[in-house]
Short mmCIF file of C-alpha atoms and ligand atoms in Angstrom, two decimals:
data_model
loop_
_atom_site.label_atom_id
_atom_site.label_comp_id
_atom_site.label_asym_id
_atom_site.label_seq_id
_atom_site.Cartn_x
_atom_site.Cartn_y
_atom_site.Cartn_z
CA MET E 28 -11.16 17.86 12.67
CA THR E 29 -7.38 18.19 13.02
CA GLU E 30 -5.28 18.24 9.90
CA GLY E 31 -2.27 16.66 11.59
CA LEU E 32 -1.69 12.97 12.13
CA GLU E 33 -1.52 13.04 15.94
CA GLY E 34 -3.57 10.14 17.31
CA ARG E 35 -5.01 9.10 13.96
CA VAL E 36 -5.32 5.35 13.60
CA VAL E 37 -3.75 4.03 10.41
CA VAL E 38 -3.69 0.44 9.14
CA VAL E 39 -0.82 -0.25 6.73
CA THR E 40 -0.69 -3.53 4.82
CA GLY E 41 2.69 -4.77 3.65
CA ALA E 42 4.24 -2.81 6.51
CA SER E 43 7.15 -5.17 7.12
CA SER E 44 9.44 -3.89 4.37
CA GLY E 45 10.02 -1.34 1.63
CA ILE E 46 7.36 1.27 0.98
CA GLY E 47 4.92 0.00 3.63
CA GLU E 48 7.61 0.03 6.31
CA ALA E 49 8.59 3.58 5.34
CA ILE E 50 4.94 4.70 5.46
CA ALA E 51 4.46 3.15 8.91
CA LEU E 52 7.65 4.74 10.30
CA HIS E 53 6.92 8.15 8.82
CA LEU E 54 3.29 8.34 9.93
CA ALA E 55 4.17 7.07 13.41
CA GLU E 56 6.88 9.74 13.68
CA ARG E 57 4.18 12.30 12.92
CA GLY E 58 2.01 10.99 15.75
CA ALA E 59 -0.22 8.42 14.05
CA HIS E 60 -1.08 5.17 15.82
CA VAL E 61 -0.15 2.51 13.30
CA VAL E 62 -1.44 -1.02 12.84
CA LEU E 63 0.92 -3.13 10.79
CA GLY E 64 -0.04 -6.11 8.63
CA ALA E 65 1.98 -8.51 6.47
CA ARG E 66 2.49 -12.27 6.43
CA GLY E 67 5.92 -12.40 8.12
CA GLU E 68 5.34 -11.74 11.80
CA ASP E 69 9.00 -11.47 12.87
CA ALA E 70 9.68 -8.62 10.48
CA LEU E 71 6.46 -6.89 11.53
CA ARG E 72 7.39 -7.21 15.19
CA GLU E 73 10.77 -5.66 14.45
CA VAL E 74 9.23 -2.63 12.69
CA ALA E 75 6.64 -2.18 15.48
CA GLY E 76 9.45 -2.44 18.06
CA ARG E 77 11.43 0.31 16.35
CA ILE E 78 8.38 2.58 16.34
CA GLU E 79 7.68 1.95 20.02
CA SER E 80 11.34 2.48 21.00
CA ALA E 81 11.21 5.87 19.30
CA GLY E 82 8.17 6.76 21.43
CA GLY E 83 5.50 5.98 18.83
CA ARG E 84 2.47 3.69 19.01
CA ALA E 85 2.30 0.52 16.91
CA VAL E 86 0.67 -2.88 16.98
CA HIS E 87 1.00 -5.66 14.44
CA ARG E 88 -0.88 -8.69 13.24
CA ALA E 89 0.13 -11.43 10.80
CA THR E 90 -2.07 -10.83 7.77
CA ASP E 91 -2.38 -12.33 4.32
CA VAL E 92 -4.34 -9.77 2.29
CA ARG E 93 -5.50 -12.57 -0.03
CA ARG E 94 -7.74 -13.71 2.83
CA ARG E 95 -10.69 -11.43 3.54
CA GLU E 96 -10.93 -12.63 7.15
CA ASP E 97 -7.29 -11.70 7.80
CA VAL E 98 -7.85 -8.12 6.67
CA GLU E 99 -11.03 -7.93 8.76
CA ALA E 100 -9.04 -9.13 11.77
CA LEU E 101 -6.42 -6.43 11.10
CA VAL E 102 -9.11 -3.75 11.15
CA ALA E 103 -10.58 -5.30 14.31
CA THR E 104 -7.11 -5.06 15.90
CA ALA E 105 -7.06 -1.33 15.13
CA ARG E 106 -10.44 -0.82 16.78
CA GLU E 107 -9.56 -2.92 19.82
CA HIS E 108 -6.21 -1.25 20.48
CA PHE E 109 -6.87 2.29 19.40
CA GLY E 110 -10.66 2.64 19.44
CA GLY E 111 -11.33 3.22 15.74
CA LEU E 112 -9.86 3.43 12.28
CA ASP E 113 -9.07 6.65 10.45
CA VAL E 114 -7.00 5.47 7.49
CA MET E 115 -6.65 2.22 5.55
CA VAL E 116 -3.41 2.12 3.54
CA SER E 117 -3.51 -0.82 1.11
CA ASN E 118 0.11 -1.17 0.11
CA ALA E 119 0.85 -4.93 0.14
CA GLY E 120 1.86 -6.02 -3.31
CA ALA E 121 3.75 -8.56 -5.38
CA MET E 122 5.82 -7.87 -8.49
CA PRO E 123 7.07 -11.17 -9.98
CA VAL E 124 7.14 -9.73 -13.49
CA SER E 125 7.75 -11.89 -16.56
CA LEU E 126 7.05 -12.19 -20.27
CA MET E 127 3.56 -13.48 -21.06
CA ASP E 128 5.21 -16.16 -23.27
CA ASP E 129 6.67 -17.70 -20.11
CA LEU E 130 3.14 -18.61 -18.96
CA ARG E 131 3.90 -18.07 -15.28
CA VAL E 132 0.24 -18.49 -14.52
CA ASP E 133 0.75 -18.92 -10.77
CA ASP E 134 2.46 -15.53 -10.68
CA TRP E 135 -0.42 -14.01 -12.65
CA ASP E 136 -2.83 -15.39 -10.04
CA LEU E 137 -0.62 -14.13 -7.20
CA MET E 138 -0.53 -10.58 -8.55
CA ILE E 139 -4.29 -10.52 -9.11
CA ASP E 140 -4.89 -11.90 -5.61
CA VAL E 141 -2.47 -9.65 -3.71
CA ASN E 142 -2.48 -6.45 -5.76
CA LEU E 143 -6.18 -6.31 -6.65
CA ARG E 144 -8.13 -8.67 -4.40
CA GLY E 145 -6.04 -7.52 -1.43
CA VAL E 146 -7.15 -3.93 -2.03
CA LEU E 147 -10.77 -5.08 -2.35
CA HIS E 148 -10.46 -6.90 0.97
CA GLY E 149 -9.22 -3.65 2.51
CA ILE E 150 -12.30 -1.85 1.20
CA ALA E 151 -14.63 -4.59 2.44
CA ALA E 152 -13.07 -4.51 5.91
CA ALA E 153 -12.77 -0.76 6.40
CA LEU E 154 -15.78 0.71 4.57
CA PRO E 155 -18.44 -0.40 7.10
CA VAL E 156 -16.28 1.04 9.90
CA PHE E 157 -15.78 4.32 8.05
CA ARG E 158 -19.53 4.55 7.34
CA GLU E 159 -20.35 3.88 10.99
CA GLN E 160 -17.90 6.55 12.15
CA GLY E 161 -18.83 9.02 9.42
CA ARG E 162 -15.16 9.53 8.61
CA GLY E 163 -12.28 7.63 7.03
CA HIS E 164 -9.64 7.74 4.32
CA PHE E 165 -8.54 5.02 1.90
CA VAL E 166 -5.02 5.24 0.46
CA HIS E 167 -4.14 2.74 -2.25
CA ILE E 168 -0.57 2.27 -3.46
CA ALA E 169 -0.62 1.69 -7.23
CA SER E 170 2.39 2.33 -9.49
CA THR E 171 3.51 4.32 -12.51
CA ALA E 172 2.73 0.98 -14.23
CA ALA E 173 -0.91 2.04 -13.87
CA TYR E 174 -0.17 4.81 -16.40
CA LYS E 175 2.44 3.25 -18.68
CA VAL E 176 2.84 -0.42 -19.54
CA VAL E 177 6.17 -1.87 -20.68
CA PRO E 178 7.22 -5.42 -21.70
CA GLN E 179 7.43 -7.93 -18.80
CA GLN E 180 4.94 -5.87 -16.80
CA ALA E 181 1.70 -6.57 -18.68
CA LEU E 182 -0.01 -8.42 -15.86
CA TYR E 183 1.48 -6.30 -13.08
CA ALA E 184 0.41 -3.14 -14.91
CA ALA E 185 -3.05 -4.62 -15.44
CA THR E 186 -3.51 -5.11 -11.69
CA LYS E 187 -2.28 -1.60 -10.92
CA THR E 188 -4.46 -0.07 -13.65
CA ALA E 189 -7.41 -1.94 -12.13
CA VAL E 190 -6.54 -0.46 -8.72
CA ARG E 191 -6.36 3.02 -10.24
CA VAL E 192 -9.79 2.70 -11.87
CA LEU E 193 -11.31 1.07 -8.80
CA THR E 194 -9.93 3.82 -6.58
CA ASP E 195 -11.35 6.62 -8.71
CA GLY E 196 -14.77 4.96 -8.82
CA LEU E 197 -14.64 4.46 -5.06
CA ARG E 198 -13.70 8.12 -4.56
CA GLN E 199 -16.71 9.25 -6.54
CA GLU E 200 -19.07 6.94 -4.66
CA LEU E 201 -17.82 7.82 -1.18
CA ALA E 202 -17.65 11.61 -1.53
CA PRO E 203 -18.41 13.82 0.29
CA ASP E 204 -18.23 11.84 3.55
CA LEU E 205 -15.09 9.76 3.05
CA ARG E 206 -11.80 10.39 1.27
CA VAL E 207 -9.97 8.17 -1.23
CA SER E 208 -6.43 8.69 -2.54
CA LEU E 209 -4.22 6.85 -4.98
CA VAL E 210 -0.44 7.11 -4.63
CA SER E 211 1.51 5.81 -7.61
CA PRO E 212 5.27 5.49 -7.19
CA GLY E 213 7.81 4.87 -9.90
CA PHE E 214 10.94 2.79 -9.33
CA THR E 215 11.53 2.74 -5.57
CA HIS E 216 14.53 1.26 -3.78
CA THR E 217 13.04 -1.83 -2.07
CA GLU E 218 13.65 -5.56 -1.77
CA GLY E 219 10.45 -6.12 -3.73
CA ILE E 220 12.15 -5.26 -7.03
CA GLY E 221 12.90 -8.50 -8.87
CA LYS E 222 11.47 -10.68 -6.10
CA GLY E 223 9.91 -13.81 -7.61
CA SER E 224 11.02 -13.01 -11.17
CA ASP E 225 13.41 -15.27 -13.05
CA PRO E 226 17.05 -14.51 -12.15
CA GLU E 227 17.90 -12.77 -15.42
CA ILE E 228 14.95 -10.39 -15.25
CA ALA E 229 15.51 -9.86 -11.52
CA ALA E 230 19.19 -8.97 -12.03
CA ALA E 231 18.32 -6.40 -14.71
CA MET E 232 15.62 -4.84 -12.54
CA ILE E 233 17.88 -4.66 -9.50
CA ALA E 234 20.61 -3.00 -11.58
CA ARG E 235 18.08 -0.45 -12.86
CA ARG E 236 16.77 0.07 -9.33
CA ASP E 237 20.26 0.75 -8.01
CA GLU E 238 20.82 3.21 -10.83
CA ILE E 239 17.63 5.29 -10.71
CA ALA E 240 15.27 4.38 -7.86
CA MET E 241 14.00 6.88 -5.31
CA PRO E 242 13.96 6.07 -1.60
CA PRO E 243 10.74 4.64 -0.10
CA GLU E 244 10.58 7.62 2.27
CA ALA E 245 9.57 9.76 -0.74
CA VAL E 246 6.41 7.67 -1.09
CA ALA E 247 5.77 7.91 2.66
CA ARG E 248 5.89 11.71 2.45
CA ALA E 249 3.37 11.65 -0.41
CA VAL E 250 0.99 9.57 1.70
CA ALA E 251 1.38 11.98 4.62
CA TYR E 252 0.62 14.89 2.29
CA ALA E 253 -2.67 13.30 1.21
CA LEU E 254 -3.63 12.57 4.82
CA GLU E 255 -2.76 16.01 6.15
CA GLN E 256 -5.08 18.02 3.91
CA PRO E 257 -8.16 19.58 5.46
CA GLU E 258 -11.21 17.26 5.64
CA SER E 259 -12.83 19.11 2.75
CA VAL E 260 -9.87 18.40 0.43
CA ASP E 261 -9.47 15.01 -1.24
CA VAL E 262 -6.13 14.32 -2.94
CA GLY E 263 -7.30 12.03 -5.73
CA GLU E 264 -3.99 10.93 -7.24
CA ILE E 265 -0.31 11.48 -6.65
CA VAL E 266 2.22 10.16 -9.18
CA LEU E 267 5.86 10.41 -8.12
CA ARG E 268 9.02 9.06 -9.64
CA SER E 269 12.75 9.66 -9.49
CA THR E 270 13.87 12.44 -11.79
CA ALA E 271 15.98 9.85 -13.63
CA GLN E 272 12.91 7.79 -14.62
CA ALA E 273 11.38 8.88 -17.91
N1 NAP C 311 9.38 -0.81 -5.38
C1 NAP C 311 8.87 -0.20 -6.44
O1 NAP C 311 9.59 0.23 -7.37
C2 NAP C 311 7.39 0.02 -6.54
C3 NAP C 311 6.93 0.91 -7.52
C4 NAP C 311 5.57 1.14 -7.64
C5 NAP C 311 4.70 0.52 -6.79
N2 NAP C 311 5.15 -0.35 -5.86
C6 NAP C 311 4.15 -1.00 -5.00
O2 NAP C 311 4.45 -0.70 -3.65
C7 NAP C 311 3.94 -1.73 -2.81
C8 NAP C 311 5.03 -2.19 -1.86
O3 NAP C 311 6.11 -2.76 -2.61
P1 NAP C 311 7.62 -2.72 -2.13
O4 NAP C 311 8.43 -2.29 -3.28
O5 NAP C 311 7.72 -2.01 -0.84
O6 NAP C 311 7.89 -4.30 -1.94
P2 NAP C 311 8.44 -5.17 -0.70
O7 NAP C 311 9.62 -4.50 -0.09
O8 NAP C 311 8.58 -6.55 -1.26
O9 NAP C 311 7.23 -5.12 0.33
C9 NAP C 311 6.05 -5.83 0.10
C10 NAP C 311 5.29 -5.90 1.40
O10 NAP C 311 4.03 -6.54 1.15
C11 NAP C 311 3.91 -7.66 2.01
N3 NAP C 311 3.12 -8.70 1.35
C12 NAP C 311 3.40 -9.41 0.23
N4 NAP C 311 2.42 -10.29 -0.02
C13 NAP C 311 1.50 -10.13 0.96
C14 NAP C 311 0.26 -10.75 1.28
N5 NAP C 311 -0.24 -11.74 0.52
N6 NAP C 311 -0.43 -10.35 2.37
C15 NAP C 311 0.08 -9.35 3.14
N7 NAP C 311 1.23 -8.73 2.92
C16 NAP C 311 1.93 -9.12 1.83
C17 NAP C 311 5.35 -8.09 2.32
O11 NAP C 311 5.47 -8.84 3.53
P3 NAP C 311 5.28 -10.45 3.59
O12 NAP C 311 6.00 -11.01 2.41
O13 NAP C 311 5.85 -10.84 4.91
O14 NAP C 311 3.80 -10.68 3.54
C18 NAP C 311 5.98 -6.73 2.47
O15 NAP C 311 5.70 -6.19 3.74
C19 NAP C 311 3.42 -2.81 -3.75
O16 NAP C 311 2.03 -2.68 -3.91
C20 NAP C 311 4.13 -2.50 -5.07
O17 NAP C 311 3.42 -2.96 -6.18
C21 NAP C 311 6.48 -0.61 -5.70
#
């Protein structure tokens, strides 16, 4: 089996902006056929169009990862267009962080549904395909919040810690036939920072982002590294952060 990405079929959720967009662009540049999912179809179409104009291969499908049937349809799109599925990148996420005292219960539900249930829906959709093919690679985007919790991020960190634990258990169960990798970025320069948080918290996070964040392309390169290892090598976890982030 080739170690490069040429012709490998990769689903990326949350591919319309930020880290997911950077992953899709980077993997497509390296020859992967990418299948892009997110809720906003216009933004997805724009990213897919850029990939195609640069000579790459991309299709997209409006997808809400909170809905199991949407993620199944995204995987079906990969099989229909490109004849299989080699990699499932579960990246879609929400970060409306807040203090627990604020009781933003709808945001708690949102983060559990997108960050955790969305990853589970990716597993449920891709695992039967991987088993049938006898090959496949899960990549889950967690966060440094899965390793260190700070105030305002209790619930967000809980979802990312759950993804980390889930991913390691999955890796152990699926070896030696399938591969499972966790990629945990620190502060990354995306529009997702502060989105959905109250304006004061959002402003502070955006200021911190502009001061210390790394570019999303750094995360994309980490994902490519995990994918490009020989079949017998499973990159379990990668944690990366800007040098300015303690
Ligand atoms: N930025 C950071 O500092 C940082 C650090 C560590 C980890 N992360 C993680 O990296 C991932 C990407 O975050 P980002 O910073 O790139 O944020 P972003 O720029 O806001 O991108 C989030 C992406 O997820 C999609 N999305 C949101 N809800 C969705 C849903 N229900 N179904 C499908 N797609 C959905 C968004 O598109 P639609 O809204 O159109 O659906 C968008 O494409 C997240 O899992 C986040 O937790 C980010």
